[in-house]
GROMACS .gro file of C-alpha atoms in nm:
model
  350
    1UNK     CA    1   0.008  -0.015   0.003
    2UNK     CA    2   0.274   0.248   0.078
    3UNK     CA    3   0.459   0.193  -0.245
    4UNK     CA    4   0.121   0.247  -0.429
    5UNK     CA    5   0.075   0.558  -0.225
    6UNK     CA    6   0.431   0.663  -0.314
    7UNK     CA    7   0.398   0.640  -0.678
    8UNK     CA    8   0.035   0.814  -0.679
    9UNK     CA    9   0.216   1.115  -0.498
   10UNK     CA   10   0.502   1.107  -0.769
   11UNK     CA   11   0.264   1.089  -1.073
   12UNK     CA   12   0.048   1.377  -0.894
   13UNK     CA   13   0.375   1.603  -0.829
   14UNK     CA   14   0.462   1.529  -1.193
   15UNK     CA   15   0.120   1.600  -1.339
   16UNK     CA   16   0.128   1.959  -1.153
   17UNK     CA   17   0.516   2.013  -1.260
   18UNK     CA   18   0.400   1.950  -1.637
   19UNK     CA   19   0.101   2.177  -1.601
   20UNK     CA   20   0.301   2.476  -1.448
   21UNK     CA   21   0.595   2.431  -1.715
   22UNK     CA   22   0.306   2.431  -1.986
   23UNK     CA   23   0.215   2.781  -1.869
   24UNK     CA   24   0.591   2.926  -1.897
   25UNK     CA   25   0.733   3.086  -2.198
   26UNK     CA   26   0.721   3.432  -2.371
   27UNK     CA   27   0.473   3.627  -2.598
   28UNK     CA   28   0.530   3.522  -2.960
   29UNK     CA   29   0.752   3.227  -2.886
   30UNK     CA   30   0.497   2.965  -2.963
   31UNK     CA   31   0.457   2.737  -3.251
   32UNK     CA   32   0.106   2.684  -3.161
   33UNK     CA   33  -0.013   3.039  -3.234
   34UNK     CA   34   0.095   3.049  -3.584
   35UNK     CA   35   0.149   3.439  -3.725
   36UNK     CA   36   0.315   3.324  -4.067
   37UNK     CA   37   0.280   3.106  -4.371
   38UNK     CA   38   0.556   2.836  -4.276
   39UNK     CA   39   0.399   2.833  -3.900
   40UNK     CA   40   0.091   2.761  -4.077
   41UNK     CA   41   0.182   2.479  -4.249
   42UNK     CA   42   0.377   2.324  -3.964
   43UNK     CA   43   0.082   2.375  -3.737
   44UNK     CA   44  -0.178   2.204  -4.017
   45UNK     CA   45   0.087   1.907  -4.031
   46UNK     CA   46   0.088   1.871  -3.641
   47UNK     CA   47  -0.285   1.871  -3.624
   48UNK     CA   48  -0.303   1.607  -3.880
   49UNK     CA   49  -0.059   1.392  -3.692
   50UNK     CA   50  -0.231   1.427  -3.365
   51UNK     CA   51  -0.574   1.342  -3.508
   52UNK     CA   52  -0.418   1.037  -3.678
   53UNK     CA   53  -0.259   0.956  -3.334
   54UNK     CA   54  -0.567   0.995  -3.141
   55UNK     CA   55  -0.758   0.760  -3.382
   56UNK     CA   56  -0.513   0.504  -3.352
   57UNK     CA   57  -0.504   0.542  -2.950
   58UNK     CA   58  -0.876   0.505  -2.983
   59UNK     CA   59  -0.903   0.186  -3.195
   60UNK     CA   60  -0.620   0.012  -2.994
   61UNK     CA   61  -0.783   0.089  -2.644
   62UNK     CA   62  -1.119  -0.002  -2.806
   63UNK     CA   63  -0.988  -0.352  -2.896
   64UNK     CA   64  -0.794  -0.365  -2.550
   65UNK     CA   65  -1.128  -0.335  -2.359
   66UNK     CA   66  -1.335  -0.557  -2.578
   67UNK     CA   67  -1.029  -0.804  -2.523
   68UNK     CA   68  -1.005  -0.764  -2.176
   69UNK     CA   69  -1.401  -0.795  -2.109
   70UNK     CA   70  -1.489  -1.071  -2.344
   71UNK     CA   71  -1.214  -1.289  -2.272
   72UNK     CA   72  -1.128  -1.240  -1.933
   73UNK     CA   73  -1.107  -1.554  -1.708
   74UNK     CA   74  -1.425  -1.656  -1.545
   75UNK     CA   75  -1.515  -1.874  -1.265
   76UNK     CA   76  -1.551  -2.256  -1.360
   77UNK     CA   77  -1.338  -2.177  -1.731
   78UNK     CA   78  -1.001  -2.151  -1.578
   79UNK     CA   79  -0.886  -2.415  -1.840
   80UNK     CA   80  -1.074  -2.245  -2.088
   81UNK     CA   81  -0.852  -2.158  -2.407
   82UNK     CA   82  -1.014  -1.883  -2.676
   83UNK     CA   83  -0.984  -1.929  -3.052
   84UNK     CA   84  -0.637  -1.877  -3.157
   85UNK     CA   85  -0.611  -1.674  -3.452
   86UNK     CA   86  -0.221  -1.681  -3.518
   87UNK     CA   87  -0.122  -1.688  -3.896
   88UNK     CA   88  -0.451  -1.550  -3.980
   89UNK     CA   89  -0.387  -1.386  -4.359
   90UNK     CA   90  -0.689  -1.118  -4.338
   91UNK     CA   91  -0.575  -0.995  -3.985
   92UNK     CA   92  -0.215  -0.984  -4.071
   93UNK     CA   93  -0.310  -0.814  -4.371
   94UNK     CA   94  -0.535  -0.549  -4.226
   95UNK     CA   95  -0.279  -0.466  -3.947
   96UNK     CA   96   0.002  -0.433  -4.214
   97UNK     CA   97  -0.175  -0.212  -4.479
   98UNK     CA   98  -0.369   0.020  -4.216
   99UNK     CA   99  -0.020   0.168  -4.044
  100UNK     CA  100   0.121   0.198  -4.429
  101UNK     CA  101  -0.172   0.414  -4.528
  102UNK     CA  102  -0.143   0.610  -4.210
  103UNK     CA  103   0.206   0.662  -4.260
  104UNK     CA  104   0.134   0.782  -4.630
  105UNK     CA  105  -0.158   1.016  -4.522
  106UNK     CA  106   0.116   1.209  -4.286
  107UNK     CA  107   0.411   1.159  -4.537
  108UNK     CA  108   0.261   1.301  -4.857
  109UNK     CA  109   0.145   1.637  -4.698
  110UNK     CA  110   0.494   1.684  -4.514
  111UNK     CA  111   0.662   1.619  -4.822
  112UNK     CA  112   0.456   1.862  -5.021
  113UNK     CA  113   0.517   2.147  -4.744
  114UNK     CA  114   0.892   2.065  -4.728
  115UNK     CA  115   0.912   2.163  -5.109
  116UNK     CA  116   0.682   2.416  -5.076
  117UNK     CA  117   0.876   2.579  -4.779
  118UNK     CA  118   1.189   2.514  -4.977
  119UNK     CA  119   1.076   2.707  -5.297
  120UNK     CA  120   1.317   2.955  -5.426
  121UNK     CA  121   1.185   3.055  -5.767
  122UNK     CA  122   1.077   3.382  -5.684
  123UNK     CA  123   1.354   3.466  -5.447
  124UNK     CA  124   1.518   3.736  -5.696
  125UNK     CA  125   1.195   3.922  -5.686
  126UNK     CA  126   1.142   3.937  -5.309
  127UNK     CA  127   1.349   4.095  -5.027
  128UNK     CA  128   1.671   3.901  -4.978
  129UNK     CA  129   1.860   3.918  -4.648
  130UNK     CA  130   2.219   3.764  -4.571
  131UNK     CA  131   2.170   3.612  -4.226
  132UNK     CA  132   2.521   3.529  -4.036
  133UNK     CA  133   2.493   3.341  -3.683
  134UNK     CA  134   2.775   3.439  -3.445
  135UNK     CA  135   2.823   3.309  -3.094
  136UNK     CA  136   2.588   3.437  -2.977
  137UNK     CA  137   2.412   3.688  -3.206
  138UNK     CA  138   2.277   3.737  -3.543
  139UNK     CA  139   2.372   3.966  -3.807
  140UNK     CA  140   2.147   4.083  -4.085
  141UNK     CA  141   2.262   4.234  -4.432
  142UNK     CA  142   1.976   4.343  -4.643
  143UNK     CA  143   2.085   4.278  -4.999
  144UNK     CA  144   2.096   4.514  -5.247
  145UNK     CA  145   1.977   4.787  -4.990
  146UNK     CA  146   2.304   4.923  -4.814
  147UNK     CA  147   2.133   4.823  -4.488
  148UNK     CA  148   2.335   4.608  -4.194
  149UNK     CA  149   2.207   4.565  -3.851
  150UNK     CA  150   2.220   4.301  -3.605
  151UNK     CA  151   1.940   4.118  -3.334
  152UNK     CA  152   1.633   4.283  -3.457
  153UNK     CA  153   1.485   4.176  -3.805
  154UNK     CA  154   1.277   4.413  -3.975
  155UNK     CA  155   1.031   4.268  -4.240
  156UNK     CA  156   0.701   4.391  -4.404
  157UNK     CA  157   0.423   4.193  -4.336
  158UNK     CA  158   0.250   4.001  -4.615
  159UNK     CA  159   0.566   3.927  -4.799
  160UNK     CA  160   0.790   3.657  -4.855
  161UNK     CA  161   1.158   3.780  -4.703
  162UNK     CA  162   1.433   3.520  -4.848
  163UNK     CA  163   1.697   3.453  -4.602
  164UNK     CA  164   2.032   3.331  -4.696
  165UNK     CA  165   2.212   3.206  -4.411
  166UNK     CA  166   2.556   3.101  -4.304
  167UNK     CA  167   2.771   3.055  -3.975
  168UNK     CA  168   3.080   3.233  -3.901
  169UNK     CA  169   3.181   2.964  -3.646
  170UNK     CA  170   2.999   2.663  -3.532
  171UNK     CA  171   2.660   2.508  -3.657
  172UNK     CA  172   2.355   2.722  -3.536
  173UNK     CA  173   1.993   2.685  -3.612
  174UNK     CA  174   1.752   2.988  -3.693
  175UNK     CA  175   1.420   2.933  -3.556
  176UNK     CA  176   1.112   3.190  -3.500
  177UNK     CA  177   0.831   2.959  -3.389
  178UNK     CA  178   0.551   3.191  -3.444
  179UNK     CA  179   0.614   3.246  -3.793
  180UNK     CA  180   0.848   2.978  -3.966
  181UNK     CA  181   1.017   2.626  -3.921
  182UNK     CA  182   1.368   2.584  -3.834
  183UNK     CA  183   1.662   2.594  -4.067
  184UNK     CA  184   2.045   2.504  -3.978
  185UNK     CA  185   2.296   2.774  -4.019
  186UNK     CA  186   2.614   2.608  -4.134
  187UNK     CA  187   2.970   2.741  -4.177
  188UNK     CA  188   3.048   2.547  -4.488
  189UNK     CA  189   2.732   2.645  -4.720
  190UNK     CA  190   2.458   2.883  -4.752
  191UNK     CA  191   2.104   2.758  -4.647
  192UNK     CA  192   1.802   2.953  -4.769
  193UNK     CA  193   1.455   2.968  -4.628
  194UNK     CA  194   1.174   3.227  -4.637
  195UNK     CA  195   0.956   3.386  -4.370
  196UNK     CA  196   0.624   3.546  -4.434
  197UNK     CA  197   0.428   3.730  -4.118
  198UNK     CA  198   0.069   3.786  -4.145
  199UNK     CA  199   0.035   4.044  -3.860
  200UNK     CA  200   0.236   4.322  -3.726
  201UNK     CA  201   0.413   4.206  -3.403
  202UNK     CA  202   0.749   4.148  -3.233
  203UNK     CA  203   0.848   3.779  -3.278
  204UNK     CA  204   1.087   3.612  -3.071
  205UNK     CA  205   1.360   3.387  -3.234
  206UNK     CA  206   1.587   3.152  -3.092
  207UNK     CA  207   1.891   2.948  -3.187
  208UNK     CA  208   1.792   2.592  -3.197
  209UNK     CA  209   2.129   2.425  -3.223
  210UNK     CA  210   2.356   2.367  -2.909
  211UNK     CA  211   2.641   2.603  -2.980
  212UNK     CA  212   2.813   2.681  -2.658
  213UNK     CA  213   2.790   2.784  -2.302
  214UNK     CA  214   2.521   3.074  -2.398
  215UNK     CA  215   2.350   2.877  -2.634
  216UNK     CA  216   2.002   2.935  -2.466
  217UNK     CA  217   2.083   3.299  -2.456
  218UNK     CA  218   2.138   3.348  -2.841
  219UNK     CA  219   1.788   3.511  -2.886
  220UNK     CA  220   1.683   3.763  -3.155
  221UNK     CA  221   1.355   3.952  -3.253
  222UNK     CA  222   1.156   3.973  -3.582
  223UNK     CA  223   0.985   4.322  -3.620
  224UNK     CA  224   0.720   4.272  -3.855
  225UNK     CA  225   0.573   4.621  -3.954
  226UNK     CA  226   0.341   4.728  -4.247
  227UNK     CA  227   0.463   4.770  -4.574
  228UNK     CA  228   0.451   5.149  -4.575
  229UNK     CA  229   0.635   5.161  -4.252
  230UNK     CA  230   0.894   4.924  -4.373
  231UNK     CA  231   0.982   5.136  -4.670
  232UNK     CA  232   1.026   5.436  -4.428
  233UNK     CA  233   1.237   5.214  -4.225
  234UNK     CA  234   1.460   5.139  -4.515
  235UNK     CA  235   1.479   5.514  -4.595
  236UNK     CA  236   1.582   5.613  -4.256
  237UNK     CA  237   1.837   5.326  -4.210
  238UNK     CA  238   2.031   5.439  -4.549
  239UNK     CA  239   1.994   5.811  -4.430
  240UNK     CA  240   2.202   5.737  -4.122
  241UNK     CA  241   2.560   5.932  -4.086
  242UNK     CA  242   2.792   5.704  -3.897
  243UNK     CA  243   2.992   6.041  -3.805
  244UNK     CA  244   2.681   6.242  -3.669
  245UNK     CA  245   2.788   6.408  -3.358
  246UNK     CA  246   2.509   6.389  -3.074
  247UNK     CA  247   2.370   6.699  -2.925
  248UNK     CA  248   2.377   6.582  -2.562
  249UNK     CA  249   2.725   6.654  -2.383
  250UNK     CA  250   2.725   6.312  -2.230
  251UNK     CA  251   2.650   6.158  -2.537
  252UNK     CA  252   2.936   6.342  -2.714
  253UNK     CA  253   3.180   6.196  -2.449
  254UNK     CA  254   3.058   5.852  -2.499
  255UNK     CA  255   3.125   5.882  -2.868
  256UNK     CA  256   3.472   5.990  -2.813
  257UNK     CA  257   3.534   5.718  -2.561
  258UNK     CA  258   3.370   5.453  -2.824
  259UNK     CA  259   3.632   5.554  -3.071
  260UNK     CA  260   3.917   5.576  -2.834
  261UNK     CA  261   3.863   5.233  -2.681
  262UNK     CA  262   3.877   5.053  -2.994
  263UNK     CA  263   3.481   4.991  -2.969
  264UNK     CA  264   3.456   5.090  -3.358
  265UNK     CA  265   3.695   4.778  -3.421
  266UNK     CA  266   3.423   4.555  -3.381
  267UNK     CA  267   3.095   4.738  -3.395
  268UNK     CA  268   3.008   4.930  -3.702
  269UNK     CA  269   2.783   5.185  -3.726
  270UNK     CA  270   2.599   5.246  -4.082
  271UNK     CA  271   2.622   5.015  -4.375
  272UNK     CA  272   3.003   4.906  -4.324
  273UNK     CA  273   3.105   4.557  -4.400
  274UNK     CA  274   3.054   4.302  -4.102
  275UNK     CA  275   3.269   4.337  -3.793
  276UNK     CA  276   3.342   4.083  -3.516
  277UNK     CA  277   3.050   4.244  -3.317
  278UNK     CA  278   2.704   4.341  -3.374
  279UNK     CA  279   2.602   4.605  -3.568
  280UNK     CA  280   2.489   4.895  -3.349
  281UNK     CA  281   2.311   5.150  -3.610
  282UNK     CA  282   2.003   5.129  -3.448
  283UNK     CA  283   2.086   4.999  -3.119
  284UNK     CA  284   1.863   5.275  -2.926
  285UNK     CA  285   1.576   5.118  -3.121
  286UNK     CA  286   1.625   4.759  -3.011
  287UNK     CA  287   1.377   4.577  -2.786
  288UNK     CA  288   1.633   4.402  -2.598
  289UNK     CA  289   2.011   4.460  -2.508
  290UNK     CA  290   2.257   4.165  -2.628
  291UNK     CA  291   1.943   3.977  -2.707
  292UNK     CA  292   1.819   3.939  -2.344
  293UNK     CA  293   1.812   4.213  -2.137
  294UNK     CA  294   1.566   4.503  -2.099
  295UNK     CA  295   1.716   4.820  -2.267
  296UNK     CA  296   1.786   5.003  -2.000
  297UNK     CA  297   2.085   5.254  -1.951
  298UNK     CA  298   2.189   5.039  -1.635
  299UNK     CA  299   2.170   4.705  -1.812
  300UNK     CA  300   2.394   4.858  -2.074
  301UNK     CA  301   2.660   4.958  -1.857
  302UNK     CA  302   2.644   4.606  -1.667
  303UNK     CA  303   2.684   4.457  -2.020
  304UNK     CA  304   2.983   4.702  -2.108
  305UNK     CA  305   3.150   4.642  -1.768
  306UNK     CA  306   3.104   4.258  -1.738
  307UNK     CA  307   2.970   4.098  -2.056
  308UNK     CA  308   3.103   3.736  -1.940
  309UNK     CA  309   2.864   3.742  -1.629
  310UNK     CA  310   2.575   3.795  -1.855
  311UNK     CA  311   2.674   3.575  -2.149
  312UNK     CA  312   2.968   3.339  -2.061
  313UNK     CA  313   3.190   3.235  -2.369
  314UNK     CA  314   3.098   3.561  -2.565
  315UNK     CA  315   3.368   3.729  -2.779
  316UNK     CA  316   3.330   4.077  -2.636
  317UNK     CA  317   3.484   3.958  -2.291
  318UNK     CA  318   3.830   4.080  -2.268
  319UNK     CA  319   3.845   4.240  -2.625
  320UNK     CA  320   3.877   4.599  -2.511
  321UNK     CA  321   4.068   4.809  -2.247
  322UNK     CA  322   3.925   4.805  -1.879
  323UNK     CA  323   3.697   5.129  -1.849
  324UNK     CA  324   3.529   5.291  -1.542
  325UNK     CA  325   3.168   5.316  -1.468
  326UNK     CA  326   3.140   5.666  -1.534
  327UNK     CA  327   3.304   5.608  -1.882
  328UNK     CA  328   3.049   5.301  -1.919
  329UNK     CA  329   2.786   5.528  -1.838
  330UNK     CA  330   2.879   5.763  -2.103
  331UNK     CA  331   2.918   5.511  -2.381
  332UNK     CA  332   2.579   5.393  -2.292
  333UNK     CA  333   2.426   5.745  -2.320
  334UNK     CA  334   2.573   5.760  -2.670
  335UNK     CA  335   2.435   5.420  -2.773
  336UNK     CA  336   2.104   5.493  -2.652
  337UNK     CA  337   2.064   5.828  -2.881
  338UNK     CA  338   2.152   5.576  -3.196
  339UNK     CA  339   1.793   5.591  -3.306
  340UNK     CA  340   1.774   5.643  -3.689
  341UNK     CA  341   1.408   5.575  -3.719
  342UNK     CA  342   1.064   5.636  -3.587
  343UNK     CA  343   0.995   5.278  -3.693
  344UNK     CA  344   1.057   5.090  -3.388
  345UNK     CA  345   0.944   4.761  -3.226
  346UNK     CA  346   0.673   4.998  -3.024
  347UNK     CA  347   0.539   5.049  -3.419
  348UNK     CA  348   0.461   4.709  -3.463
  349UNK     CA  349   0.227   4.706  -3.163
  350UNK     CA  350   0.449   4.601  -2.893
   0.00000   0.00000   0.00000
């Protein structure tokens, strides 16, 4: 009895824990509420598979219950042996053919969806973005637009955006659960996928391939705005002057410190080629700092002073001279004023 009670308590606790964890997560970081074409295709396949599995479960349980009730051992019939059906060709054919049919029902739509989501026939007529995966951040180069940015990927709603992806170091995996499926990002070759958002919003993206100690912190955002707002954002980003001097005196000091401490050696502002660190052109408009922190001045200072404590193994650690908290505060003030456009994550309904 004690053993049974112990198992019941363990099952209850496990069930409660599962229910609790099912409620964890972040807004716009679920594949169960599709907001894009690829995610909708995936959801259709998920529903189809679940329905088939439920049907199989019901049939198996029904047969099990019938056998349990009809052929249970009865008093006075302890030696009774039911009719044996081994070698029955009809039964063996049925339970061989039915699984094959069920697999085909799942496989055919899956293959069709795979080819559909890999279609690149119209890529040259659409927006193309070169995506580079790095430990532990994402870099975006808008082909033909002279726009380079990092961490926040801006796209127009209702349009296919083709992503040509490659890694600068190890294997990563690009995943925006609410919009599209996953795609591996390899050092050796370029993989292409397209994304299409149905609604404006800020959608969370993740690296879905274990890539180092800060793999779980390799987040990014997709900012989906209306086509008109997207065109305005493109125009604003193209008009950025990397040498522009901020009006605020503290920010001016921060700009000088940014240059004197070799920050520009790793972080470009404007459409300069990719450096070893994230592009900072629209840093002040980003929805997060380092992909995971709230965009507050305190968090920016903390990141500058000790990035290793926030993202272990990142390449910024030890890559620049030691600076004081006052200097970090000035640099943070400068970075927060890098706001080239009025089109921000808030414009996307956030």
